[in-house]
PDB file of C-alpha atoms and ligand atoms in Angstrom:
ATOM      1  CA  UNK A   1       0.000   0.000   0.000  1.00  0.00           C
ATOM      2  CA  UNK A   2       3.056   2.237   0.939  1.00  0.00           C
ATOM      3  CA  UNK A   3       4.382   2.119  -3.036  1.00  0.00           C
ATOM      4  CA  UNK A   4       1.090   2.865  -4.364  1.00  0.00           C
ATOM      5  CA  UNK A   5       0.209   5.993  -1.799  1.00  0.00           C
ATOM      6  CA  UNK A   6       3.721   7.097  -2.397  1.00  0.00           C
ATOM      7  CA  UNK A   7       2.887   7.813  -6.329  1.00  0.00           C
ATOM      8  CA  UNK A   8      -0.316   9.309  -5.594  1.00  0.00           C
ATOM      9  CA  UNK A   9       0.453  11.939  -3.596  1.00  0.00           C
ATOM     10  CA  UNK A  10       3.292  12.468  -6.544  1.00  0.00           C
ATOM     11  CA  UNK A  11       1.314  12.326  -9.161  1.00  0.00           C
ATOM     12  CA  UNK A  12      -1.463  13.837  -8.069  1.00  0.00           C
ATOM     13  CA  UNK A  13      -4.313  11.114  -8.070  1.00  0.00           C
ATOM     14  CA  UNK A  14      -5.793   8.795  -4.634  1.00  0.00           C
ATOM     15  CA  UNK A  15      -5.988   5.261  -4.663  1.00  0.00           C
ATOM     16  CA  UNK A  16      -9.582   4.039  -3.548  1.00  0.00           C
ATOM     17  CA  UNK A  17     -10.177   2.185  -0.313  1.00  0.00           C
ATOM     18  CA  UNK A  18     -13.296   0.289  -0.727  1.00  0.00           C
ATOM     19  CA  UNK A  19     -14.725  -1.396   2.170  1.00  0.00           C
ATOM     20  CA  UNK A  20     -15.818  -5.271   1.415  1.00  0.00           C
ATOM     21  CA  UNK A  21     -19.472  -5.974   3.151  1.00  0.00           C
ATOM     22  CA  UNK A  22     -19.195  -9.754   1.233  1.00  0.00           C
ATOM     23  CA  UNK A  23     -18.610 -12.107  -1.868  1.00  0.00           C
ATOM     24  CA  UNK A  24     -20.543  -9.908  -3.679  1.00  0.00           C
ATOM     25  CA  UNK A  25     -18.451  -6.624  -2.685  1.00  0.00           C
ATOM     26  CA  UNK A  26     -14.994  -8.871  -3.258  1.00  0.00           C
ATOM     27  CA  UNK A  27     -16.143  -9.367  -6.862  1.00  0.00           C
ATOM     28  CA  UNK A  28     -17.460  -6.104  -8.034  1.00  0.00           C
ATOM     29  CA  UNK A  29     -14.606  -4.056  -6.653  1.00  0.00           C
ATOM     30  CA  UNK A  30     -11.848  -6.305  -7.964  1.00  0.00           C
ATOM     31  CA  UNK A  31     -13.905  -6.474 -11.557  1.00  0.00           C
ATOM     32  CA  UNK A  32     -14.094  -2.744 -11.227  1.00  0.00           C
ATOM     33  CA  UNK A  33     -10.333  -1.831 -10.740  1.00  0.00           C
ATOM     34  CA  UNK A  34      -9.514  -4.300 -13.196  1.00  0.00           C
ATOM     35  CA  UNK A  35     -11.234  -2.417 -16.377  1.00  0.00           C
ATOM     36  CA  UNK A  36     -10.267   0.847 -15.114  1.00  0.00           C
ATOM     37  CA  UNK A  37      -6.677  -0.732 -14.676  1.00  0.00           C
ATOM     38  CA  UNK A  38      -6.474   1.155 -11.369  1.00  0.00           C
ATOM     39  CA  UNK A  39      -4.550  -0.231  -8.212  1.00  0.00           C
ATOM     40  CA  UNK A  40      -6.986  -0.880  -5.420  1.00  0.00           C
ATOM     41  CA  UNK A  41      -7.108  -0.862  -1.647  1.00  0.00           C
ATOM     42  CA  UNK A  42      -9.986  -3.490   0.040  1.00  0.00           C
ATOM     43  CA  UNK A  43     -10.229  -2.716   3.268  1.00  0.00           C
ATOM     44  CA  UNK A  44     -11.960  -4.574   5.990  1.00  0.00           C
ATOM     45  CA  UNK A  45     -13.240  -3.197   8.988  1.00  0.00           C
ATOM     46  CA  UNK A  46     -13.211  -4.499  12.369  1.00  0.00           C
ATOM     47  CA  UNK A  47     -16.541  -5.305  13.033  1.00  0.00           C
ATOM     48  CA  UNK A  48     -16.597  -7.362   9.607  1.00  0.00           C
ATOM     49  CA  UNK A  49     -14.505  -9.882  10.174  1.00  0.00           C
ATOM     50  CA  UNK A  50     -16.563 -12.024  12.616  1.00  0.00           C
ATOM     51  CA  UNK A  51     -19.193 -10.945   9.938  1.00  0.00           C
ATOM     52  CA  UNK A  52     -17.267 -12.407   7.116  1.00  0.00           C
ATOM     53  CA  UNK A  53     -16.297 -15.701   8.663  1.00  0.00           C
ATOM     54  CA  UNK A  54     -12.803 -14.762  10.321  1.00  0.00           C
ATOM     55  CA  UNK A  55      -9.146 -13.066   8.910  1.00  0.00           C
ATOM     56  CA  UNK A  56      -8.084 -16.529   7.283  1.00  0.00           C
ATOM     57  CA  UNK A  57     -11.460 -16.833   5.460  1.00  0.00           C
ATOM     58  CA  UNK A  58     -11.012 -13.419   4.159  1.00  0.00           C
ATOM     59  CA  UNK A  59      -7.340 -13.734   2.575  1.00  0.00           C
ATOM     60  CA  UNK A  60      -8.426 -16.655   1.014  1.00  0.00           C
ATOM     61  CA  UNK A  61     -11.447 -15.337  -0.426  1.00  0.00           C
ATOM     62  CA  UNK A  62      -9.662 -12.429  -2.092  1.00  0.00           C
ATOM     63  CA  UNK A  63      -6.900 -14.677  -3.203  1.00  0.00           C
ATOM     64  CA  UNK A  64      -8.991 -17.102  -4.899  1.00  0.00           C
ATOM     65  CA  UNK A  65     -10.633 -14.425  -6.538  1.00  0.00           C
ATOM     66  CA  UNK A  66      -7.579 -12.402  -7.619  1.00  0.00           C
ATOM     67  CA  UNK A  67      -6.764 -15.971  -9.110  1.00  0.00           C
ATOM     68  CA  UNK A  68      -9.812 -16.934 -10.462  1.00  0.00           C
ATOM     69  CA  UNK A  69     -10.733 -13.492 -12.060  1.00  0.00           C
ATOM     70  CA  UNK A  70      -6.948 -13.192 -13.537  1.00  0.00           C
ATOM     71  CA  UNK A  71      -6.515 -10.053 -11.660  1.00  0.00           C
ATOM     72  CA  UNK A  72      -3.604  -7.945 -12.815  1.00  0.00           C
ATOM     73  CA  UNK A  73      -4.021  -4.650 -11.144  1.00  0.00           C
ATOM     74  CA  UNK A  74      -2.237  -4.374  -7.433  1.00  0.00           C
ATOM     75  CA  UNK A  75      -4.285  -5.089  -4.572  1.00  0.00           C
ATOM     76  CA  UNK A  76      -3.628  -4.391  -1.119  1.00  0.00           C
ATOM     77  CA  UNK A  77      -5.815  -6.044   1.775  1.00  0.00           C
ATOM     78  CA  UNK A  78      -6.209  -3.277   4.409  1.00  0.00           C
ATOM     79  CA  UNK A  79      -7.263  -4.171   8.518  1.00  0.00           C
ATOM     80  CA  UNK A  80      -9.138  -0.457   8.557  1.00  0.00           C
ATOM     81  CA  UNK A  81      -9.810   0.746  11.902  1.00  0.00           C
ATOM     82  CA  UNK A  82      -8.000  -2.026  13.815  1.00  0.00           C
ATOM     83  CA  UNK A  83      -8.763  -0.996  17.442  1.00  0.00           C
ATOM     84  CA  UNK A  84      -5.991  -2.741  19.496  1.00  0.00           C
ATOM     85  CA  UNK A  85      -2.515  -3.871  18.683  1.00  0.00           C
ATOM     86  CA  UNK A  86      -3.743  -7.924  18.400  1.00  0.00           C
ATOM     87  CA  UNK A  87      -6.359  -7.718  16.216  1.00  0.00           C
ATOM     88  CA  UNK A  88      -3.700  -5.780  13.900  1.00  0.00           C
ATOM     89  CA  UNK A  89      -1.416  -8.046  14.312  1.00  0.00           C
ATOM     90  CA  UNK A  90      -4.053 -11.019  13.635  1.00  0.00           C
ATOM     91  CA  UNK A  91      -4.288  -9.710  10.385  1.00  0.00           C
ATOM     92  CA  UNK A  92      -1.156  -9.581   8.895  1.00  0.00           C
ATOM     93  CA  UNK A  93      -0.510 -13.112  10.426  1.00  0.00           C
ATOM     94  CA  UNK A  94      -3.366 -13.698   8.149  1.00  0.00           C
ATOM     95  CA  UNK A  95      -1.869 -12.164   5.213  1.00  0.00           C
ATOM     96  CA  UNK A  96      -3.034  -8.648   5.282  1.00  0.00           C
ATOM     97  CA  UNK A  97      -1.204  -6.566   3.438  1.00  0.00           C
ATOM     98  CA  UNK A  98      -1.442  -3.281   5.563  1.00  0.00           C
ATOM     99  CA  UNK A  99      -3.033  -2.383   8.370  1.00  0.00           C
ATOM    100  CA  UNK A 100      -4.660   0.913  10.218  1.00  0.00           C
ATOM    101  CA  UNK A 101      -4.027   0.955  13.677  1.00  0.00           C
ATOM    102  CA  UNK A 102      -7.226   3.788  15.139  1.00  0.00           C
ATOM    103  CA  UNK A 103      -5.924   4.664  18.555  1.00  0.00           C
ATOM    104  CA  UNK A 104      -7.105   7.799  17.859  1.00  0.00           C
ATOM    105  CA  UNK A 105      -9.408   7.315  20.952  1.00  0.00           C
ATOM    106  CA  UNK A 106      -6.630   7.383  23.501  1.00  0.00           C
ATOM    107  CA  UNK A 107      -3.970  10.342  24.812  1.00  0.00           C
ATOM    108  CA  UNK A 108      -1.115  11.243  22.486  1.00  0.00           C
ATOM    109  CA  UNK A 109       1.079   8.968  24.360  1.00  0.00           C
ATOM    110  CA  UNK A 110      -0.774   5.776  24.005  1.00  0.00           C
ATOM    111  CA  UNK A 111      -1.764   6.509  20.452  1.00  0.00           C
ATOM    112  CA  UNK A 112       2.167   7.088  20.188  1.00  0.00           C
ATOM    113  CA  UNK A 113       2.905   3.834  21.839  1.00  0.00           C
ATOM    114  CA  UNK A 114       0.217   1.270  20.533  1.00  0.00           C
ATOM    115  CA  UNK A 115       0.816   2.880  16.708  1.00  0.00           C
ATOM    116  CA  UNK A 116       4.822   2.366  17.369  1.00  0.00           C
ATOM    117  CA  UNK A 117       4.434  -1.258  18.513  1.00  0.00           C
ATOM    118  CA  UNK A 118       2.135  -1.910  15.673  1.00  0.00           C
ATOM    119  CA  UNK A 119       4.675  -0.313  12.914  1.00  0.00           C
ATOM    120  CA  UNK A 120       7.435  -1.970  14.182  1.00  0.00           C
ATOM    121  CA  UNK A 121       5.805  -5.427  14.005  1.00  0.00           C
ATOM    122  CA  UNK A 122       4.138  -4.685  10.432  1.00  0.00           C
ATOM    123  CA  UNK A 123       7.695  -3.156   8.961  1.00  0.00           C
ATOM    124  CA  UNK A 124       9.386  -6.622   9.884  1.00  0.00           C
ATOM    125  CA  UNK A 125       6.580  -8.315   7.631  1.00  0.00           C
ATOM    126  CA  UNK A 126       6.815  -5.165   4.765  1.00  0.00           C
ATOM    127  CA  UNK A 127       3.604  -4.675   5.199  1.00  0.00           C
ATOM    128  CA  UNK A 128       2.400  -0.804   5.674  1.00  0.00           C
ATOM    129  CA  UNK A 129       0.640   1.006   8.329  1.00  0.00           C
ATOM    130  CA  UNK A 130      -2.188   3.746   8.832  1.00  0.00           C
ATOM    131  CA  UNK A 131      -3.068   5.564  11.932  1.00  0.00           C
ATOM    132  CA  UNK A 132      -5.416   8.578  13.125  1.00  0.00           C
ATOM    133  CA  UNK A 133      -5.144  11.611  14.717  1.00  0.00           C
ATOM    134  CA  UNK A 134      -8.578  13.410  15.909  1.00  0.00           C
ATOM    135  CA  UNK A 135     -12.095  12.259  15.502  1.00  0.00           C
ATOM    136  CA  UNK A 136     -13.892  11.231  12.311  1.00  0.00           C
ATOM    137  CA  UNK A 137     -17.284  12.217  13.022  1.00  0.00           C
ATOM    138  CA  UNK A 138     -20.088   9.366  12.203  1.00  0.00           C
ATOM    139  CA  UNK A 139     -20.598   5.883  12.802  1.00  0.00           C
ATOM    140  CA  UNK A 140     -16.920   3.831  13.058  1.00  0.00           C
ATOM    141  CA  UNK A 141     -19.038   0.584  12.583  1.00  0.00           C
ATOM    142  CA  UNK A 142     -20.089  -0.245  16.369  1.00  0.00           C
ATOM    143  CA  UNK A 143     -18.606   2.785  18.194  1.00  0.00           C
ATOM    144  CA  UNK A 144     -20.932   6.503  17.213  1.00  0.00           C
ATOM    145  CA  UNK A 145     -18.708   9.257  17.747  1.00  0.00           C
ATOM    146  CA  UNK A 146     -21.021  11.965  19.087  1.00  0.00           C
ATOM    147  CA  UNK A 147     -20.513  15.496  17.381  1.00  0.00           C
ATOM    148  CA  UNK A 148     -18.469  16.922  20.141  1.00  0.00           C
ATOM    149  CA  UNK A 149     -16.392  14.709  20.284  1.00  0.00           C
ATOM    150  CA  UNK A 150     -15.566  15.267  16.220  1.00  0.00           C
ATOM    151  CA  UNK A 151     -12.172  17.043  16.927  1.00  0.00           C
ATOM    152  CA  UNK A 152      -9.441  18.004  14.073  1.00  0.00           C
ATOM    153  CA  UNK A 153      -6.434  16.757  13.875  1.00  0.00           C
ATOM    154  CA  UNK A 154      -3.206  19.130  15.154  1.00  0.00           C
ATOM    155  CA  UNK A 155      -0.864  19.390  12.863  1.00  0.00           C
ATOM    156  CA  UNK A 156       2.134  19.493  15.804  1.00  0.00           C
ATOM    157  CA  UNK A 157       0.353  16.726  17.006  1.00  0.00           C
ATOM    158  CA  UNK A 158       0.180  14.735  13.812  1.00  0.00           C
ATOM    159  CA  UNK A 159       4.180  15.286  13.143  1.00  0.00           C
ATOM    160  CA  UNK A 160       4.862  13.720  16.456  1.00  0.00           C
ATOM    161  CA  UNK A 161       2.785  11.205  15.635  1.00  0.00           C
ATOM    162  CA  UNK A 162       4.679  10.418  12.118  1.00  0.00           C
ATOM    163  CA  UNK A 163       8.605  11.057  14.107  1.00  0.00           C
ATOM    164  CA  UNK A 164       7.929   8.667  16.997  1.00  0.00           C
ATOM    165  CA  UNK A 165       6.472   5.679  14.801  1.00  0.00           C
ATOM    166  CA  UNK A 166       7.998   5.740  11.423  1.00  0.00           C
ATOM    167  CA  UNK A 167       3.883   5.113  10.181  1.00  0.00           C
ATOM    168  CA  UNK A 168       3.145   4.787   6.211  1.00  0.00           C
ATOM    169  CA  UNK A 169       0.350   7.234   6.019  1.00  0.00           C
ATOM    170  CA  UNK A 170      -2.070   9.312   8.196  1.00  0.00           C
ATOM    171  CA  UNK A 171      -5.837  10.157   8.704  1.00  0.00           C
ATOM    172  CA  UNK A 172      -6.270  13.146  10.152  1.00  0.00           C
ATOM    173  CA  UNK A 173      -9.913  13.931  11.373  1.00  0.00           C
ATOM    174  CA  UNK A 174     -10.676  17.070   9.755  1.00  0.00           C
ATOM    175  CA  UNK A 175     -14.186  17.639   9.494  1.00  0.00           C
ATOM    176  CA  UNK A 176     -15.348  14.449   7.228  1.00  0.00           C
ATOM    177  CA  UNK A 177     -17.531  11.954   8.292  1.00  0.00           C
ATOM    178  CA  UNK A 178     -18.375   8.072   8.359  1.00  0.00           C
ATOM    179  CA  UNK A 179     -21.916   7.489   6.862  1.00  0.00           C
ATOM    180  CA  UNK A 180     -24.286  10.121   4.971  1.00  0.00           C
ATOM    181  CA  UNK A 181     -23.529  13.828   5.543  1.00  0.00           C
ATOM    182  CA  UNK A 182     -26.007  15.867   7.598  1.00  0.00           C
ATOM    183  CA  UNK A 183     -26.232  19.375   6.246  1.00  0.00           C
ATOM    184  CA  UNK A 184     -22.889  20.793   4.287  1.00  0.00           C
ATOM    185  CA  UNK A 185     -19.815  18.873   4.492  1.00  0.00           C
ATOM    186  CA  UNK A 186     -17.146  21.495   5.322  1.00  0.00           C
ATOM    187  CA  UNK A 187     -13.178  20.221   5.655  1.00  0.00           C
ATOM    188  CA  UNK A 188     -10.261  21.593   7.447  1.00  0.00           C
ATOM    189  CA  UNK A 189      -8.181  22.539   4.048  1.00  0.00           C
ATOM    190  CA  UNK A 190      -5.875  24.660   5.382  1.00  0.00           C
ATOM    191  CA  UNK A 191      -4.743  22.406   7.664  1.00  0.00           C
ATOM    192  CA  UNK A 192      -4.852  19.569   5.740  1.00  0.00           C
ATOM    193  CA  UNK A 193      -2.368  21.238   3.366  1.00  0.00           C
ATOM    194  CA  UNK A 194      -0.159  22.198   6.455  1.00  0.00           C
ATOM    195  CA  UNK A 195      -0.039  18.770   8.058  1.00  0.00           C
ATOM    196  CA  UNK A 196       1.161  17.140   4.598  1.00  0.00           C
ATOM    197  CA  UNK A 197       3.549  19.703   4.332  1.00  0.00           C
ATOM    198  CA  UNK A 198       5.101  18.772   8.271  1.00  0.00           C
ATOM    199  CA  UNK A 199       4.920  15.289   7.871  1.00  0.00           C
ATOM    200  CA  UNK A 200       5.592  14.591   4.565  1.00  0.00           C
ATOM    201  CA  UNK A 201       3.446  11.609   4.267  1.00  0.00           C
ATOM    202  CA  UNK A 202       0.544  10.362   1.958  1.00  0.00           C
ATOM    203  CA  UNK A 203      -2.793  11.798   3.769  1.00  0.00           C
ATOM    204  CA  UNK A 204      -6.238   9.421   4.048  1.00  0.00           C
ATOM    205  CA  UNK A 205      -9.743  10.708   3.711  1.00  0.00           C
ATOM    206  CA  UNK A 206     -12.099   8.705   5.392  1.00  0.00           C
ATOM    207  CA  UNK A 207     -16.063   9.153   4.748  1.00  0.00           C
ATOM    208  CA  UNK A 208     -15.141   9.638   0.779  1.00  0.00           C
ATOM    209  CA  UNK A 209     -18.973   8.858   0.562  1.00  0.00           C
ATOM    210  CA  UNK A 210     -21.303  11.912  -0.213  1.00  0.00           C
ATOM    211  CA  UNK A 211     -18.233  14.627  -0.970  1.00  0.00           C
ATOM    212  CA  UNK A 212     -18.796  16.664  -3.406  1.00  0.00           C
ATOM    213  CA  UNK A 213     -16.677  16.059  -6.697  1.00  0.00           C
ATOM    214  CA  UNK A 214     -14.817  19.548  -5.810  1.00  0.00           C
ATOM    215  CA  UNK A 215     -14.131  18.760  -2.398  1.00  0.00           C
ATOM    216  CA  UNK A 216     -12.686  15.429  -3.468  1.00  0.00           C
ATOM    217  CA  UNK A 217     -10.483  17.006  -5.920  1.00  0.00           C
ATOM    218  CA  UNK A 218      -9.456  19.701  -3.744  1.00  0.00           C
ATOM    219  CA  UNK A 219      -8.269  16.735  -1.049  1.00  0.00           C
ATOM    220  CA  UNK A 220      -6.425  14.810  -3.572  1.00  0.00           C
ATOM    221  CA  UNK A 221      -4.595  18.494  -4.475  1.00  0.00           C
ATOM    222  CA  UNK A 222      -3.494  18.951  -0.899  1.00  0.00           C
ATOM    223  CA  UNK A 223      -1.735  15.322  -0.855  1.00  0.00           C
ATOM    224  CA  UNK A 224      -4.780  13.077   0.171  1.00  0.00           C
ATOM    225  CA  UNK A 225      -3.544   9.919  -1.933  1.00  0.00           C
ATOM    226  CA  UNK A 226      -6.365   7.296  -0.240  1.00  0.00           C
ATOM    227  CA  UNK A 227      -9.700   7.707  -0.007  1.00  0.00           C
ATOM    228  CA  UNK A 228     -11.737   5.379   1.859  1.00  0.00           C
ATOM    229  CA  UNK A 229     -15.426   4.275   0.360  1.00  0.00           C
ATOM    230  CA  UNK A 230     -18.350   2.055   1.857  1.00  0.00           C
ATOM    231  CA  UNK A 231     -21.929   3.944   2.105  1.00  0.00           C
ATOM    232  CA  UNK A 232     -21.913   4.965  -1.660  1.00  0.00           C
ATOM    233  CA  UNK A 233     -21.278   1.593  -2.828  1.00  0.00           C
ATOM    234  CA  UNK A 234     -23.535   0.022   0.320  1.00  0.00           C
ATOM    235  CA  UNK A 235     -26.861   2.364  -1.238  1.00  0.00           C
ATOM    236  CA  UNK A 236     -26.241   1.862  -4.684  1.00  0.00           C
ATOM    237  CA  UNK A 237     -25.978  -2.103  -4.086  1.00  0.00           C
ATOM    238  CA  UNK A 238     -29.923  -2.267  -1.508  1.00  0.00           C
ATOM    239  CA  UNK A 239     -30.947  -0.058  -3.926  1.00  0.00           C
ATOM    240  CA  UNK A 240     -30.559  -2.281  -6.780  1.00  0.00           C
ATOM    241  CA  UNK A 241     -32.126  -4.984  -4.960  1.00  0.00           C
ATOM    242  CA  UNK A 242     -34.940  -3.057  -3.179  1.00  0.00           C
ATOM    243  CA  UNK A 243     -36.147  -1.626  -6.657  1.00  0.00           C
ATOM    244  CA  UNK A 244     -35.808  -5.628  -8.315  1.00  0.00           C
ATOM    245  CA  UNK A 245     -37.704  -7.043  -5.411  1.00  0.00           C
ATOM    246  CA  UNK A 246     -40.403  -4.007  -5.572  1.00  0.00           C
ATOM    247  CA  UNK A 247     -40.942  -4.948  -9.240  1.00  0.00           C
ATOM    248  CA  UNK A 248     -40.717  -8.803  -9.139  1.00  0.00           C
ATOM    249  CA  UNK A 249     -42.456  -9.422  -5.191  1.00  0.00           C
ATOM    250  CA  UNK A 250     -42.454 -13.134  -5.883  1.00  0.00           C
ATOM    251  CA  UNK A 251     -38.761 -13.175  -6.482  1.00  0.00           C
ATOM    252  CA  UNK A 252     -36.673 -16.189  -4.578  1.00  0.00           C
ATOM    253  CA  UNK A 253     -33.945 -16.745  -6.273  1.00  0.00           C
ATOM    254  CA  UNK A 254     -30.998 -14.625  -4.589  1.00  0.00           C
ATOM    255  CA  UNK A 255     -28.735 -14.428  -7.849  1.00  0.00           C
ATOM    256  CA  UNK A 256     -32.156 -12.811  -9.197  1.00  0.00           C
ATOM    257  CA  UNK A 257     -31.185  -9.565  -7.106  1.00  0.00           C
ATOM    258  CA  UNK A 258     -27.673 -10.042  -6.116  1.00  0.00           C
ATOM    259  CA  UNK A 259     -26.331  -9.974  -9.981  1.00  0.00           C
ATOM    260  CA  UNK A 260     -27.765  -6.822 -10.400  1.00  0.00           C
ATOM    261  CA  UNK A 261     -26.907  -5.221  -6.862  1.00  0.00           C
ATOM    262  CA  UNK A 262     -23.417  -6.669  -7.774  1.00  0.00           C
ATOM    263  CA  UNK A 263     -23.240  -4.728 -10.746  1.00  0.00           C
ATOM    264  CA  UNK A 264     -24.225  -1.498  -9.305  1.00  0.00           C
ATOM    265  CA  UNK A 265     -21.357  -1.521  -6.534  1.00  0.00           C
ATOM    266  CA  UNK A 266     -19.167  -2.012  -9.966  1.00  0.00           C
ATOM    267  CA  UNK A 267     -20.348   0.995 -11.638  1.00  0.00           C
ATOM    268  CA  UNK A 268     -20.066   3.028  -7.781  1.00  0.00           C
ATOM    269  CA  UNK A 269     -16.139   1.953  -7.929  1.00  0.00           C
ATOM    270  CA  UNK A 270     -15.712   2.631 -11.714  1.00  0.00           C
ATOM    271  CA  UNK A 271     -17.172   5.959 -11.020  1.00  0.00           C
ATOM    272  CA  UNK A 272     -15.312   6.476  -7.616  1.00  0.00           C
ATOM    273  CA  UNK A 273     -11.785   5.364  -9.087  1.00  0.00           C
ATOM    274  CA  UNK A 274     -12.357   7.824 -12.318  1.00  0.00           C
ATOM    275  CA  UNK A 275     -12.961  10.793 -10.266  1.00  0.00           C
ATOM    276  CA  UNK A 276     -10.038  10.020  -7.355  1.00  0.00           C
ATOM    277  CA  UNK A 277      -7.657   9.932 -11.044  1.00  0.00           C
ATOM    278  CA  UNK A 278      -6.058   6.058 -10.004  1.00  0.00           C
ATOM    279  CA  UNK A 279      -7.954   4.805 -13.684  1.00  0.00           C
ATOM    280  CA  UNK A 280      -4.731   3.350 -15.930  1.00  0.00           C
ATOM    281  CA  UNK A 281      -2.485   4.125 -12.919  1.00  0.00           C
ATOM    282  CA  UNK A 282      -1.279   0.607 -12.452  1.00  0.00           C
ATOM    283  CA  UNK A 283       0.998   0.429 -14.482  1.00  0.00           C
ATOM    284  CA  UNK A 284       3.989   2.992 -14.733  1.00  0.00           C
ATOM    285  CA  UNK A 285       4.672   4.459 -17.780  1.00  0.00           C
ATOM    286  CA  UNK A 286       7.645   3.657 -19.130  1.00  0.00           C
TER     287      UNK A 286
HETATM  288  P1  13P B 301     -18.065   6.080   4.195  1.00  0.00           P
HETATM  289  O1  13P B 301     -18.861   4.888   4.587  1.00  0.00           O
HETATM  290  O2  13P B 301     -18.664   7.359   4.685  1.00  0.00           O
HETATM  291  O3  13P B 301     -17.764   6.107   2.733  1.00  0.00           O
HETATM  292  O4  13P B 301     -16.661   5.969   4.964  1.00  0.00           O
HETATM  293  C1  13P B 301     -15.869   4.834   4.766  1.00  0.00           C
HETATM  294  C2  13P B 301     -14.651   4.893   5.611  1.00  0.00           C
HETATM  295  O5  13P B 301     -14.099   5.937   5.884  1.00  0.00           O
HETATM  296  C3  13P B 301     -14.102   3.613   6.102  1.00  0.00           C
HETATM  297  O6  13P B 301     -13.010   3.798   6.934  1.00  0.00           O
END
């Protein structure tokens, strides 16, 4: 994940972090980065995993299907929001290829310490490492951030952060949120630009779901190089199978609904990876 943020934020363009819900997520977003020959980042969350039948289950899934699909774009597989040092390092025992450690919740200090411990152990396996500074506003899977508690990131803060743990590439929390936007989205710009200029590193939005197309473009410009995606791609895909089941009631076949739900989260990506400027990145020119 490192290599691929690293020419992002050079080139100008994000990779997409789309968020697999099931089979059916696995196989549109792979099928999706694959035509727009874009490298792509499938992250899991934490609260998926027990969801999705375990770590081990997971690898395997998205290896058979790199295999069976002849998958030639990169693909990283991406722990996001991994909430204690174990369950990070469960996953890259597992095969993970990166992981984002969110100790965001804790003092400086132990953010410091658990994110150091879980860099050093990741490093030693080449695998790459996200962590958060701040509060993303919204719903982080089980645990609702209330408003107030929606702080941004500080940029002194965040270069501590980067120093004392030799991380890959940080989220910090400025203003965006998990889940739909109520009212205006409105993000810390300024200091986005001024933490990626004191640290250096490839910056992650999360809660790439409901930006506007300007705001996206305006994050990628101030060295955002991964944007993370699930609620776009989770709509468009009950949509598609709340408006087949409202026309066909007697439906019972599940590949009735599912093949067209699949195809919608497909389109979602395309869309997603054509506007973050990854399509025909993954390959360098030569
Ligand atoms: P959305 O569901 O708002 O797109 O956010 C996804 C995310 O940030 C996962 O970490």
């Amino acid at each position: 994940m490192k290599e691929m943020l690293l020419r992002g934020a050079e080139e100008g363009y994000a990779v997409g972090q789309f968020n697999l819900n099931n089979l059916e997520f696995t196989q549109a977003i792979l099928q999706a980065a694959e035509e727009e020959q874009a490298p792509v980042i499938l992250g899991v969350s934490e609260a998926y995993i027990p969801y999705m039948g375990g770590l081990e289950f997971i690898t395997g899934m998205v290896k058979s299907l790199v295999q069976h699909y002849g998958i030639t774009v990169p693909v990283a597989l991406h722990l996001d929001h991994g909430s204690t040092y174990d369950v990070c390092i469960r996953a890259l025992r597992a095969g993970f290829t990166s992981v984002m450690i969110d100790a965001s919740h804790h003092s400086l200090e132990e953010n410091i310490d658990i994110t150091g411990r879980v860099t050093d152990a990741a490093h030693v396996l080449d695998a790459s490492v996200e962590a958060e500074l701040g509060r993303i506003v919204g719903r982080e899977d089980d645990l609702v951030v209330d408003d107030a508690e929606g702080m941004y990131a500080v940029p002194e803060e965040c270069l501590r952060l980067v120093r004392e743990t030799g991380i890959d590439c940080l989220a910090p929390a400025l203003g965006s949120v998990h889940g739909p936007y109520r009212g205006q989205p409105k993000l810390g710009y300024a200091r986005m630009g001024e933490i990626r200029q004191l640290t250096g590193l490839p910056l992650v939005l999360h809660g790439g779901s409901g930006l506007p197309d300007d705001e996206i473009r305006q994050a990628i410009k101030l060295g955002t190089a991964k944007i993370n995606v699930n609620t776009d791609n989770q709509a468009a895909f009950t949509q598609a199978i709340r408006g087949f089941l409202a026309e066909h009631p007697d439906a019972y076949d599940p590949r009735n609904y599912l093949i067209p739900a699949r195809k919608a989260i497909q389109e979602s990506v395309k869309a997603k990876i054509r506007l973050f400027g990854s399509s025909g990145k993954a390959k360098r020119e030569v």
